[in-house]
């Protein structure tokens, strides 16, 4: 798969999972939903799983993928910016 096609398919997968955060799907289901080849999807799903964007449950043909909501941690430190009283 050409890098441009790889990026396009990655964006399709990300959009699908982010738009449907409770989607729990196999690679065969994603193949039907996206109209893409399983061999191409395998590379993308492995990459997104390795990056922590998707979570995989199971192995092989019985593996299910779902969106993994990113953890947001906000830490603020105002002490260095405040003027002394």
PDB file of N, CA, C and O in Angstrom:
ATOM      1  N   UNK A   1       0.846  -1.172   0.000  1.00  0.00           N
ATOM      2  CA  UNK A   1       0.000   0.000   0.000  1.00  0.00           C
ATOM      3  C   UNK A   1       0.892   1.236   0.000  1.00  0.00           C
ATOM      4  O   UNK A   1       1.845   1.326   0.763  1.00  0.00           O
ATOM      5  N   UNK A   2       0.566   2.176  -0.838  1.00  0.00           N
ATOM      6  CA  UNK A   2       1.295   3.434  -0.953  1.00  0.00           C
ATOM      7  C   UNK A   2       1.024   4.264   0.301  1.00  0.00           C
ATOM      8  O   UNK A   2      -0.043   4.176   0.908  1.00  0.00           O
ATOM      9  N   UNK A   3       2.009   5.076   0.693  1.00  0.00           N
ATOM     10  CA  UNK A   3       1.892   5.869   1.918  1.00  0.00           C
ATOM     11  C   UNK A   3       0.635   6.744   1.918  1.00  0.00           C
ATOM     12  O   UNK A   3      -0.030   6.882   2.932  1.00  0.00           O
ATOM     13  N   UNK A   4       0.282   7.320   0.777  1.00  0.00           N
ATOM     14  CA  UNK A   4      -0.897   8.172   0.672  1.00  0.00           C
ATOM     15  C   UNK A   4      -2.165   7.362   0.968  1.00  0.00           C
ATOM     16  O   UNK A   4      -3.058   7.817   1.663  1.00  0.00           O
ATOM     17  N   UNK A   5      -2.252   6.145   0.418  1.00  0.00           N
ATOM     18  CA  UNK A   5      -3.398   5.269   0.664  1.00  0.00           C
ATOM     19  C   UNK A   5      -3.434   4.827   2.126  1.00  0.00           C
ATOM     20  O   UNK A   5      -4.501   4.715   2.715  1.00  0.00           O
ATOM     21  N   UNK A   6      -2.260   4.574   2.684  1.00  0.00           N
ATOM     22  CA  UNK A   6      -2.151   4.180   4.087  1.00  0.00           C
ATOM     23  C   UNK A   6      -2.723   5.271   4.994  1.00  0.00           C
ATOM     24  O   UNK A   6      -3.523   4.997   5.882  1.00  0.00           O
ATOM     25  N   UNK A   7      -2.341   6.490   4.743  1.00  0.00           N
ATOM     26  CA  UNK A   7      -2.815   7.625   5.541  1.00  0.00           C
ATOM     27  C   UNK A   7      -4.326   7.812   5.375  1.00  0.00           C
ATOM     28  O   UNK A   7      -5.046   8.065   6.343  1.00  0.00           O
ATOM     29  N   UNK A   8      -4.805   7.654   4.154  1.00  0.00           N
ATOM     30  CA  UNK A   8      -6.226   7.798   3.881  1.00  0.00           C
ATOM     31  C   UNK A   8      -7.038   6.743   4.635  1.00  0.00           C
ATOM     32  O   UNK A   8      -8.066   7.054   5.256  1.00  0.00           O
ATOM     33  N   UNK A   9      -6.581   5.504   4.610  1.00  0.00           N
ATOM     34  CA  UNK A   9      -7.283   4.431   5.312  1.00  0.00           C
ATOM     35  C   UNK A   9      -7.197   4.616   6.826  1.00  0.00           C
ATOM     36  O   UNK A   9      -8.159   4.359   7.550  1.00  0.00           O
ATOM     37  N   UNK A  10      -6.062   5.099   7.302  1.00  0.00           N
ATOM     38  CA  UNK A  10      -5.919   5.377   8.731  1.00  0.00           C
ATOM     39  C   UNK A  10      -6.930   6.439   9.171  1.00  0.00           C
ATOM     40  O   UNK A  10      -7.571   6.307  10.213  1.00  0.00           O
ATOM     41  N   UNK A  11      -7.096   7.466   8.364  1.00  0.00           N
ATOM     42  CA  UNK A  11      -8.055   8.528   8.680  1.00  0.00           C
ATOM     43  C   UNK A  11      -9.493   7.999   8.644  1.00  0.00           C
ATOM     44  O   UNK A  11     -10.319   8.374   9.459  1.00  0.00           O
ATOM     45  N   UNK A  12      -9.788   7.120   7.692  1.00  0.00           N
ATOM     46  CA  UNK A  12     -11.123   6.514   7.628  1.00  0.00           C
ATOM     47  C   UNK A  12     -11.422   5.715   8.896  1.00  0.00           C
ATOM     48  O   UNK A  12     -12.514   5.810   9.451  1.00  0.00           O
ATOM     49  N   UNK A  13     -10.447   4.931   9.335  1.00  0.00           N
ATOM     50  CA  UNK A  13     -10.620   4.125  10.547  1.00  0.00           C
ATOM     51  C   UNK A  13     -10.792   5.027  11.771  1.00  0.00           C
ATOM     52  O   UNK A  13     -11.678   4.798  12.594  1.00  0.00           O
ATOM     53  N   UNK A  14      -9.955   6.034  11.882  1.00  0.00           N
ATOM     54  CA  UNK A  14     -10.051   6.959  13.012  1.00  0.00           C
ATOM     55  C   UNK A  14     -11.404   7.656  13.040  1.00  0.00           C
ATOM     56  O   UNK A  14     -12.035   7.756  14.091  1.00  0.00           O
ATOM     57  N   UNK A  15     -11.851   8.122  11.891  1.00  0.00           N
ATOM     58  CA  UNK A  15     -13.144   8.808  11.804  1.00  0.00           C
ATOM     59  C   UNK A  15     -14.278   7.881  12.193  1.00  0.00           C
ATOM     60  O   UNK A  15     -15.176   8.270  12.943  1.00  0.00           O
ATOM     61  N   UNK A  16     -14.238   6.642  11.713  1.00  0.00           N
ATOM     62  CA  UNK A  16     -15.275   5.674  12.041  1.00  0.00           C
ATOM     63  C   UNK A  16     -15.337   5.419  13.540  1.00  0.00           C
ATOM     64  O   UNK A  16     -16.407   5.480  14.149  1.00  0.00           O
ATOM     65  N   UNK A  17     -14.198   5.165  14.150  1.00  0.00           N
ATOM     66  CA  UNK A  17     -14.178   4.854  15.583  1.00  0.00           C
ATOM     67  C   UNK A  17     -14.486   6.081  16.445  1.00  0.00           C
ATOM     68  O   UNK A  17     -15.162   5.966  17.457  1.00  0.00           O
ATOM     69  N   UNK A  18     -14.009   7.249  16.069  1.00  0.00           N
ATOM     70  CA  UNK A  18     -14.295   8.447  16.854  1.00  0.00           C
ATOM     71  C   UNK A  18     -15.757   8.861  16.729  1.00  0.00           C
ATOM     72  O   UNK A  18     -16.341   9.358  17.679  1.00  0.00           O
ATOM     73  N   UNK A  19     -16.344   8.639  15.565  1.00  0.00           N
ATOM     74  CA  UNK A  19     -17.759   8.966  15.365  1.00  0.00           C
ATOM     75  C   UNK A  19     -18.678   7.973  16.059  1.00  0.00           C
ATOM     76  O   UNK A  19     -19.834   8.279  16.331  1.00  0.00           O
ATOM     77  N   UNK A  20     -18.177   6.777  16.296  1.00  0.00           N
ATOM     78  CA  UNK A  20     -18.935   5.704  16.941  1.00  0.00           C
ATOM     79  C   UNK A  20     -18.105   5.152  18.104  1.00  0.00           C
ATOM     80  O   UNK A  20     -17.568   4.048  18.010  1.00  0.00           O
ATOM     81  N   UNK A  21     -17.956   5.913  19.191  1.00  0.00           N
ATOM     82  CA  UNK A  21     -17.024   5.521  20.254  1.00  0.00           C
ATOM     83  C   UNK A  21     -17.356   4.204  20.945  1.00  0.00           C
ATOM     84  O   UNK A  21     -16.502   3.637  21.604  1.00  0.00           O
ATOM     85  N   UNK A  22     -18.567   3.677  20.758  1.00  0.00           N
ATOM     86  CA  UNK A  22     -18.929   2.403  21.380  1.00  0.00           C
ATOM     87  C   UNK A  22     -18.897   1.253  20.378  1.00  0.00           C
ATOM     88  O   UNK A  22     -19.308   0.144  20.694  1.00  0.00           O
ATOM     89  N   UNK A  23     -18.388   1.501  19.177  1.00  0.00           N
ATOM     90  CA  UNK A  23     -18.268   0.471  18.155  1.00  0.00           C
ATOM     91  C   UNK A  23     -17.280  -0.588  18.631  1.00  0.00           C
ATOM     92  O   UNK A  23     -16.179  -0.276  19.084  1.00  0.00           O
ATOM     93  N   UNK A  24     -17.684  -1.843  18.532  1.00  0.00           N
ATOM     94  CA  UNK A  24     -16.871  -2.991  18.934  1.00  0.00           C
ATOM     95  C   UNK A  24     -16.933  -3.938  17.747  1.00  0.00           C
ATOM     96  O   UNK A  24     -17.932  -4.624  17.549  1.00  0.00           O
ATOM     97  N   UNK A  25     -15.883  -3.957  16.894  1.00  0.00           N
ATOM     98  CA  UNK A  25     -15.986  -4.602  15.590  1.00  0.00           C
ATOM     99  C   UNK A  25     -14.782  -5.469  15.278  1.00  0.00           C
ATOM    100  O   UNK A  25     -13.670  -5.191  15.700  1.00  0.00           O
ATOM    101  N   UNK A  26     -15.025  -6.534  14.486  1.00  0.00           N
ATOM    102  CA  UNK A  26     -13.954  -7.399  13.993  1.00  0.00           C
ATOM    103  C   UNK A  26     -13.374  -6.798  12.721  1.00  0.00           C
ATOM    104  O   UNK A  26     -13.959  -5.892  12.121  1.00  0.00           O
ATOM    105  N   UNK A  27     -12.272  -7.357  12.294  1.00  0.00           N
ATOM    106  CA  UNK A  27     -11.657  -6.878  11.056  1.00  0.00           C
ATOM    107  C   UNK A  27     -12.558  -7.188   9.855  1.00  0.00           C
ATOM    108  O   UNK A  27     -12.638  -6.410   8.914  1.00  0.00           O
ATOM    109  N   UNK A  28     -13.290  -8.307   9.912  1.00  0.00           N
ATOM    110  CA  UNK A  28     -14.213  -8.646   8.834  1.00  0.00           C
ATOM    111  C   UNK A  28     -15.358  -7.630   8.770  1.00  0.00           C
ATOM    112  O   UNK A  28     -15.789  -7.227   7.683  1.00  0.00           O
ATOM    113  N   UNK A  29     -15.846  -7.204   9.926  1.00  0.00           N
ATOM    114  CA  UNK A  29     -16.894  -6.193   9.971  1.00  0.00           C
ATOM    115  C   UNK A  29     -16.412  -4.855   9.439  1.00  0.00           C
ATOM    116  O   UNK A  29     -17.140  -4.155   8.721  1.00  0.00           O
ATOM    117  N   UNK A  30     -15.173  -4.503   9.783  1.00  0.00           N
ATOM    118  CA  UNK A  30     -14.598  -3.245   9.288  1.00  0.00           C
ATOM    119  C   UNK A  30     -14.374  -3.306   7.778  1.00  0.00           C
ATOM    120  O   UNK A  30     -14.553  -2.320   7.078  1.00  0.00           O
ATOM    121  N   UNK A  31     -14.010  -4.487   7.292  1.00  0.00           N
ATOM    122  CA  UNK A  31     -13.819  -4.676   5.855  1.00  0.00           C
ATOM    123  C   UNK A  31     -15.128  -4.370   5.115  1.00  0.00           C
ATOM    124  O   UNK A  31     -15.128  -3.688   4.095  1.00  0.00           O
ATOM    125  N   UNK A  32     -16.236  -4.850   5.645  1.00  0.00           N
ATOM    126  CA  UNK A  32     -17.547  -4.609   5.030  1.00  0.00           C
ATOM    127  C   UNK A  32     -17.969  -3.147   5.175  1.00  0.00           C
ATOM    128  O   UNK A  32     -18.480  -2.547   4.237  1.00  0.00           O
ATOM    129  N   UNK A  33     -17.774  -2.580   6.358  1.00  0.00           N
ATOM    130  CA  UNK A  33     -18.181  -1.184   6.608  1.00  0.00           C
ATOM    131  C   UNK A  33     -17.424  -0.192   5.731  1.00  0.00           C
ATOM    132  O   UNK A  33     -17.987   0.782   5.243  1.00  0.00           O
ATOM    133  N   UNK A  34     -16.115  -0.421   5.599  1.00  0.00           N
ATOM    134  CA  UNK A  34     -15.271   0.534   4.890  1.00  0.00           C
ATOM    135  C   UNK A  34     -15.039   0.182   3.422  1.00  0.00           C
ATOM    136  O   UNK A  34     -14.511   1.000   2.667  1.00  0.00           O
ATOM    137  N   UNK A  35     -15.380  -1.048   3.042  1.00  0.00           N
ATOM    138  CA  UNK A  35     -15.161  -1.476   1.664  1.00  0.00           C
ATOM    139  C   UNK A  35     -13.692  -1.570   1.313  1.00  0.00           C
ATOM    140  O   UNK A  35     -13.295  -1.262   0.193  1.00  0.00           O
ATOM    141  N   UNK A  36     -12.888  -1.968   2.283  1.00  0.00           N
ATOM    142  CA  UNK A  36     -11.434  -2.072   2.093  1.00  0.00           C
ATOM    143  C   UNK A  36     -10.975  -3.515   2.268  1.00  0.00           C
ATOM    144  O   UNK A  36     -11.660  -4.320   2.880  1.00  0.00           O
ATOM    145  N   UNK A  37      -9.784  -3.826   1.759  1.00  0.00           N
ATOM    146  CA  UNK A  37      -9.235  -5.178   1.864  1.00  0.00           C
ATOM    147  C   UNK A  37      -8.739  -5.451   3.284  1.00  0.00           C
ATOM    148  O   UNK A  37      -8.169  -4.577   3.940  1.00  0.00           O
ATOM    149  N   UNK A  38      -8.960  -6.694   3.707  1.00  0.00           N
ATOM    150  CA  UNK A  38      -8.553  -7.104   5.048  1.00  0.00           C
ATOM    151  C   UNK A  38      -7.043  -6.949   5.238  1.00  0.00           C
ATOM    152  O   UNK A  38      -6.596  -6.525   6.296  1.00  0.00           O
ATOM    153  N   UNK A  39      -6.262  -7.265   4.215  1.00  0.00           N
ATOM    154  CA  UNK A  39      -4.804  -7.169   4.333  1.00  0.00           C
ATOM    155  C   UNK A  39      -4.356  -5.727   4.597  1.00  0.00           C
ATOM    156  O   UNK A  39      -3.409  -5.503   5.357  1.00  0.00           O
ATOM    157  N   UNK A  40      -5.043  -4.761   4.005  1.00  0.00           N
ATOM    158  CA  UNK A  40      -4.719  -3.359   4.248  1.00  0.00           C
ATOM    159  C   UNK A  40      -5.165  -2.935   5.645  1.00  0.00           C
ATOM    160  O   UNK A  40      -4.464  -2.196   6.337  1.00  0.00           O
ATOM    161  N   UNK A  41      -6.340  -3.394   6.049  1.00  0.00           N
ATOM    162  CA  UNK A  41      -6.864  -3.038   7.375  1.00  0.00           C
ATOM    163  C   UNK A  41      -5.996  -3.588   8.499  1.00  0.00           C
ATOM    164  O   UNK A  41      -5.829  -2.930   9.523  1.00  0.00           O
ATOM    165  N   UNK A  42      -5.438  -4.775   8.314  1.00  0.00           N
ATOM    166  CA  UNK A  42      -4.600  -5.377   9.362  1.00  0.00           C
ATOM    167  C   UNK A  42      -3.454  -4.461   9.740  1.00  0.00           C
ATOM    168  O   UNK A  42      -3.166  -4.259  10.923  1.00  0.00           O
ATOM    169  N   UNK A  43      -2.785  -3.897   8.746  1.00  0.00           N
ATOM    170  CA  UNK A  43      -1.653  -2.993   9.009  1.00  0.00           C
ATOM    171  C   UNK A  43      -2.098  -1.757   9.785  1.00  0.00           C
ATOM    172  O   UNK A  43      -1.440  -1.337  10.738  1.00  0.00           O
ATOM    173  N   UNK A  44      -3.211  -1.182   9.375  1.00  0.00           N
ATOM    174  CA  UNK A  44      -3.715   0.030  10.011  1.00  0.00           C
ATOM    175  C   UNK A  44      -4.149  -0.250  11.443  1.00  0.00           C
ATOM    176  O   UNK A  44      -3.812   0.500  12.367  1.00  0.00           O
ATOM    177  N   UNK A  45      -4.893  -1.321  11.646  1.00  0.00           N
ATOM    178  CA  UNK A  45      -5.390  -1.651  12.984  1.00  0.00           C
ATOM    179  C   UNK A  45      -4.254  -1.957  13.944  1.00  0.00           C
ATOM    180  O   UNK A  45      -4.295  -1.568  15.107  1.00  0.00           O
ATOM    181  N   UNK A  46      -3.223  -2.642  13.464  1.00  0.00           N
ATOM    182  CA  UNK A  46      -2.062  -2.915  14.310  1.00  0.00           C
ATOM    183  C   UNK A  46      -1.358  -1.621  14.694  1.00  0.00           C
ATOM    184  O   UNK A  46      -0.944  -1.436  15.836  1.00  0.00           O
ATOM    185  N   UNK A  47      -1.232  -0.716  13.728  1.00  0.00           N
ATOM    186  CA  UNK A  47      -0.587   0.568  13.989  1.00  0.00           C
ATOM    187  C   UNK A  47      -1.385   1.386  15.008  1.00  0.00           C
ATOM    188  O   UNK A  47      -0.817   1.943  15.958  1.00  0.00           O
ATOM    189  N   UNK A  48      -2.701   1.485  14.828  1.00  0.00           N
ATOM    190  CA  UNK A  48      -3.541   2.259  15.743  1.00  0.00           C
ATOM    191  C   UNK A  48      -3.588   1.628  17.131  1.00  0.00           C
ATOM    192  O   UNK A  48      -3.665   2.332  18.139  1.00  0.00           O
ATOM    193  N   UNK A  49      -3.502   0.309  17.189  1.00  0.00           N
ATOM    194  CA  UNK A  49      -3.467  -0.384  18.482  1.00  0.00           C
ATOM    195  C   UNK A  49      -2.137  -0.116  19.183  1.00  0.00           C
ATOM    196  O   UNK A  49      -2.103   0.167  20.385  1.00  0.00           O
ATOM    197  N   UNK A  50      -1.049  -0.175  18.443  1.00  0.00           N
ATOM    198  CA  UNK A  50       0.276   0.080  19.016  1.00  0.00           C
ATOM    199  C   UNK A  50       0.392   1.518  19.537  1.00  0.00           C
ATOM    200  O   UNK A  50       1.080   1.771  20.525  1.00  0.00           O
ATOM    201  N   UNK A  51      -0.305   2.460  18.893  1.00  0.00           N
ATOM    202  CA  UNK A  51      -0.278   3.859  19.316  1.00  0.00           C
ATOM    203  C   UNK A  51      -1.214   4.127  20.491  1.00  0.00           C
ATOM    204  O   UNK A  51      -1.233   5.229  21.030  1.00  0.00           O
ATOM    205  N   UNK A  52      -2.010   3.125  20.873  1.00  0.00           N
ATOM    206  CA  UNK A  52      -2.924   3.291  21.998  1.00  0.00           C
ATOM    207  C   UNK A  52      -4.241   3.964  21.619  1.00  0.00           C
ATOM    208  O   UNK A  52      -4.996   4.380  22.490  1.00  0.00           O
ATOM    209  N   UNK A  53      -4.520   4.077  20.332  1.00  0.00           N
ATOM    210  CA  UNK A  53      -5.754   4.712  19.878  1.00  0.00           C
ATOM    211  C   UNK A  53      -6.904   3.710  19.874  1.00  0.00           C
ATOM    212  O   UNK A  53      -8.032   4.047  20.192  1.00  0.00           O
ATOM    213  N   UNK A  54      -6.592   2.470  19.497  1.00  0.00           N
ATOM    214  CA  UNK A  54      -7.581   1.400  19.523  1.00  0.00           C
ATOM    215  C   UNK A  54      -7.172   0.363  20.552  1.00  0.00           C
ATOM    216  O   UNK A  54      -5.991   0.234  20.884  1.00  0.00           O
ATOM    217  N   UNK A  55      -8.147  -0.373  21.020  1.00  0.00           N
ATOM    218  CA  UNK A  55      -7.903  -1.465  21.954  1.00  0.00           C
ATOM    219  C   UNK A  55      -8.362  -2.745  21.281  1.00  0.00           C
ATOM    220  O   UNK A  55      -9.444  -2.793  20.686  1.00  0.00           O
ATOM    221  N   UNK A  56      -7.530  -3.786  21.335  1.00  0.00           N
ATOM    222  CA  UNK A  56      -7.865  -5.070  20.740  1.00  0.00           C
ATOM    223  C   UNK A  56      -8.204  -6.067  21.836  1.00  0.00           C
ATOM    224  O   UNK A  56      -7.503  -6.173  22.832  1.00  0.00           O
ATOM    225  N   UNK A  57      -9.291  -6.802  21.610  1.00  0.00           N
ATOM    226  CA  UNK A  57      -9.692  -7.880  22.503  1.00  0.00           C
ATOM    227  C   UNK A  57      -9.726  -9.144  21.671  1.00  0.00           C
ATOM    228  O   UNK A  57     -10.420  -9.203  20.656  1.00  0.00           O
ATOM    229  N   UNK A  58      -8.976 -10.165  22.071  1.00  0.00           N
ATOM    230  CA  UNK A  58      -8.930 -11.411  21.318  1.00  0.00           C
ATOM    231  C   UNK A  58      -7.781 -11.425  20.327  1.00  0.00           C
ATOM    232  O   UNK A  58      -7.026 -10.470  20.214  1.00  0.00           O
ATOM    233  N   UNK A  59      -7.692 -12.543  19.607  1.00  0.00           N
ATOM    234  CA  UNK A  59      -6.602 -12.722  18.642  1.00  0.00           C
ATOM    235  C   UNK A  59      -7.131 -13.227  17.315  1.00  0.00           C
ATOM    236  O   UNK A  59      -8.199 -13.829  17.244  1.00  0.00           O
ATOM    237  N   UNK A  60      -6.361 -12.994  16.274  1.00  0.00           N
ATOM    238  CA  UNK A  60      -6.676 -13.513  14.946  1.00  0.00           C
ATOM    239  C   UNK A  60      -8.013 -13.034  14.422  1.00  0.00           C
ATOM    240  O   UNK A  60      -8.389 -11.880  14.590  1.00  0.00           O
ATOM    241  N   UNK A  61      -8.745 -13.955  13.781  1.00  0.00           N
ATOM    242  CA  UNK A  61     -10.043 -13.618  13.188  1.00  0.00           C
ATOM    243  C   UNK A  61     -11.084 -13.278  14.246  1.00  0.00           C
ATOM    244  O   UNK A  61     -12.091 -12.651  13.946  1.00  0.00           O
ATOM    245  N   UNK A  62     -10.847 -13.680  15.485  1.00  0.00           N
ATOM    246  CA  UNK A  62     -11.793 -13.410  16.574  1.00  0.00           C
ATOM    247  C   UNK A  62     -11.449 -12.139  17.345  1.00  0.00           C
ATOM    248  O   UNK A  62     -12.035 -11.871  18.380  1.00  0.00           O
ATOM    249  N   UNK A  63     -10.523 -11.357  16.848  1.00  0.00           N
ATOM    250  CA  UNK A  63     -10.141 -10.108  17.512  1.00  0.00           C
ATOM    251  C   UNK A  63     -11.186  -9.027  17.244  1.00  0.00           C
ATOM    252  O   UNK A  63     -11.673  -8.895  16.128  1.00  0.00           O
ATOM    253  N   UNK A  64     -11.514  -8.303  18.279  1.00  0.00           N
ATOM    254  CA  UNK A  64     -12.420  -7.160  18.172  1.00  0.00           C
ATOM    255  C   UNK A  64     -11.632  -5.899  18.481  1.00  0.00           C
ATOM    256  O   UNK A  64     -10.747  -5.904  19.333  1.00  0.00           O
ATOM    257  N   UNK A  65     -11.999  -4.826  17.799  1.00  0.00           N
ATOM    258  CA  UNK A  65     -11.339  -3.543  17.993  1.00  0.00           C
ATOM    259  C   UNK A  65     -12.352  -2.508  18.448  1.00  0.00           C
ATOM    260  O   UNK A  65     -13.501  -2.527  18.023  1.00  0.00           O
ATOM    261  N   UNK A  66     -11.894  -1.623  19.325  1.00  0.00           N
ATOM    262  CA  UNK A  66     -12.749  -0.523  19.768  1.00  0.00           C
ATOM    263  C   UNK A  66     -11.873   0.695  20.036  1.00  0.00           C
ATOM    264  O   UNK A  66     -10.664   0.585  20.252  1.00  0.00           O
ATOM    265  N   UNK A  67     -12.516   1.847  20.026  1.00  0.00           N
ATOM    266  CA  UNK A  67     -11.838   3.118  20.266  1.00  0.00           C
ATOM    267  C   UNK A  67     -11.460   3.223  21.735  1.00  0.00           C
ATOM    268  O   UNK A  67     -12.241   2.880  22.618  1.00  0.00           O
ATOM    269  N   UNK A  68     -10.280   3.676  21.988  1.00  0.00           N
ATOM    270  CA  UNK A  68      -9.807   3.871  23.354  1.00  0.00           C
ATOM    271  C   UNK A  68      -9.757   5.369  23.611  1.00  0.00           C
ATOM    272  O   UNK A  68      -8.924   6.077  23.044  1.00  0.00           O
ATOM    273  N   UNK A  69     -10.686   5.823  24.428  1.00  0.00           N
ATOM    274  CA  UNK A  69     -10.785   7.257  24.728  1.00  0.00           C
ATOM    275  C   UNK A  69      -9.470   7.746  25.338  1.00  0.00           C
ATOM    276  O   UNK A  69      -8.958   7.141  26.276  1.00  0.00           O
ATOM    277  N   UNK A  70      -8.893   8.808  24.793  1.00  0.00           N
ATOM    278  CA  UNK A  70      -7.625   9.296  25.339  1.00  0.00           C
ATOM    279  C   UNK A  70      -7.811   9.877  26.740  1.00  0.00           C
ATOM    280  O   UNK A  70      -8.829  10.500  27.039  1.00  0.00           O
ATOM    281  N   UNK A  71      -6.839   9.628  27.563  1.00  0.00           N
ATOM    282  CA  UNK A  71      -6.855  10.190  28.915  1.00  0.00           C
ATOM    283  C   UNK A  71      -6.402  11.642  28.833  1.00  0.00           C
ATOM    284  O   UNK A  71      -5.394  11.958  28.212  1.00  0.00           O
ATOM    285  N   UNK A  72      -7.173  12.509  29.426  1.00  0.00           N
ATOM    286  CA  UNK A  72      -6.839  13.931  29.417  1.00  0.00           C
ATOM    287  C   UNK A  72      -6.460  14.333  30.835  1.00  0.00           C
ATOM    288  O   UNK A  72      -7.252  14.197  31.764  1.00  0.00           O
ATOM    289  N   UNK A  73      -5.256  14.802  30.967  1.00  0.00           N
ATOM    290  CA  UNK A  73      -4.774  15.232  32.273  1.00  0.00           C
ATOM    291  C   UNK A  73      -4.355  16.692  32.136  1.00  0.00           C
ATOM    292  O   UNK A  73      -3.491  17.029  31.333  1.00  0.00           O
ATOM    293  N   UNK A  74      -5.001  17.503  32.899  1.00  0.00           N
ATOM    294  CA  UNK A  74      -4.674  18.929  32.869  1.00  0.00           C
ATOM    295  C   UNK A  74      -4.089  19.319  34.218  1.00  0.00           C
ATOM    296  O   UNK A  74      -4.695  19.104  35.255  1.00  0.00           O
ATOM    297  N   UNK A  75      -2.917  19.853  34.167  1.00  0.00           N
ATOM    298  CA  UNK A  75      -2.253  20.262  35.392  1.00  0.00           C
ATOM    299  C   UNK A  75      -1.839  21.720  35.221  1.00  0.00           C
ATOM    300  O   UNK A  75      -1.204  22.086  34.235  1.00  0.00           O
ATOM    301  N   UNK A  76      -2.232  22.529  36.155  1.00  0.00           N
ATOM    302  CA  UNK A  76      -1.931  23.943  36.073  1.00  0.00           C
ATOM    303  C   UNK A  76      -1.089  24.360  37.269  1.00  0.00           C
ATOM    304  O   UNK A  76      -1.324  23.921  38.386  1.00  0.00           O
ATOM    305  N   UNK A  77      -0.150  25.226  37.017  1.00  0.00           N
ATOM    306  CA  UNK A  77       0.659  25.768  38.070  1.00  0.00           C
ATOM    307  C   UNK A  77       0.690  27.277  37.897  1.00  0.00           C
ATOM    308  O   UNK A  77       1.354  27.814  37.011  1.00  0.00           O
ATOM    309  N   UNK A  78      -0.061  27.971  38.739  1.00  0.00           N
ATOM    310  CA  UNK A  78      -0.163  29.416  38.627  1.00  0.00           C
ATOM    311  C   UNK A  78       0.798  30.134  39.569  1.00  0.00           C
ATOM    312  O   UNK A  78       0.955  31.336  39.475  1.00  0.00           O
ATOM    313  N   UNK A  79       1.423  29.429  40.472  1.00  0.00           N
ATOM    314  CA  UNK A  79       2.258  30.073  41.490  1.00  0.00           C
ATOM    315  C   UNK A  79       3.403  30.871  40.884  1.00  0.00           C
ATOM    316  O   UNK A  79       3.771  31.909  41.384  1.00  0.00           O
ATOM    317  N   UNK A  80       3.985  30.380  39.800  1.00  0.00           N
ATOM    318  CA  UNK A  80       5.114  31.088  39.219  1.00  0.00           C
ATOM    319  C   UNK A  80       4.688  32.345  38.458  1.00  0.00           C
ATOM    320  O   UNK A  80       5.496  33.236  38.219  1.00  0.00           O
ATOM    321  N   UNK A  81       3.409  32.440  38.106  1.00  0.00           N
ATOM    322  CA  UNK A  81       2.944  33.572  37.339  1.00  0.00           C
ATOM    323  C   UNK A  81       2.273  34.640  38.202  1.00  0.00           C
ATOM    324  O   UNK A  81       2.024  35.736  37.723  1.00  0.00           O
ATOM    325  N   UNK A  82       1.981  34.342  39.438  1.00  0.00           N
ATOM    326  CA  UNK A  82       1.293  35.290  40.303  1.00  0.00           C
ATOM    327  C   UNK A  82       2.300  36.281  40.919  1.00  0.00           C
ATOM    328  O   UNK A  82       3.422  35.924  41.253  1.00  0.00           O
ATOM    329  N   UNK A  83       1.841  37.481  41.056  1.00  0.00           N
ATOM    330  CA  UNK A  83       2.686  38.486  41.707  1.00  0.00           C
ATOM    331  C   UNK A  83       2.502  38.352  43.207  1.00  0.00           C
ATOM    332  O   UNK A  83       1.412  38.063  43.691  1.00  0.00           O
ATOM    333  N   UNK A  84       3.577  38.569  43.955  1.00  0.00           N
ATOM    334  CA  UNK A  84       3.444  38.497  45.417  1.00  0.00           C
ATOM    335  C   UNK A  84       2.511  39.590  45.933  1.00  0.00           C
ATOM    336  O   UNK A  84       2.454  40.692  45.390  1.00  0.00           O
ATOM    337  N   UNK A  85       1.776  39.273  46.995  1.00  0.00           N
ATOM    338  CA  UNK A  85       0.842  40.255  47.580  1.00  0.00           C
ATOM    339  C   UNK A  85       1.547  41.267  48.433  1.00  0.00           C
ATOM    340  O   UNK A  85       2.479  41.169  49.040  1.00  0.00           O
TER     341      UNK A  85
END
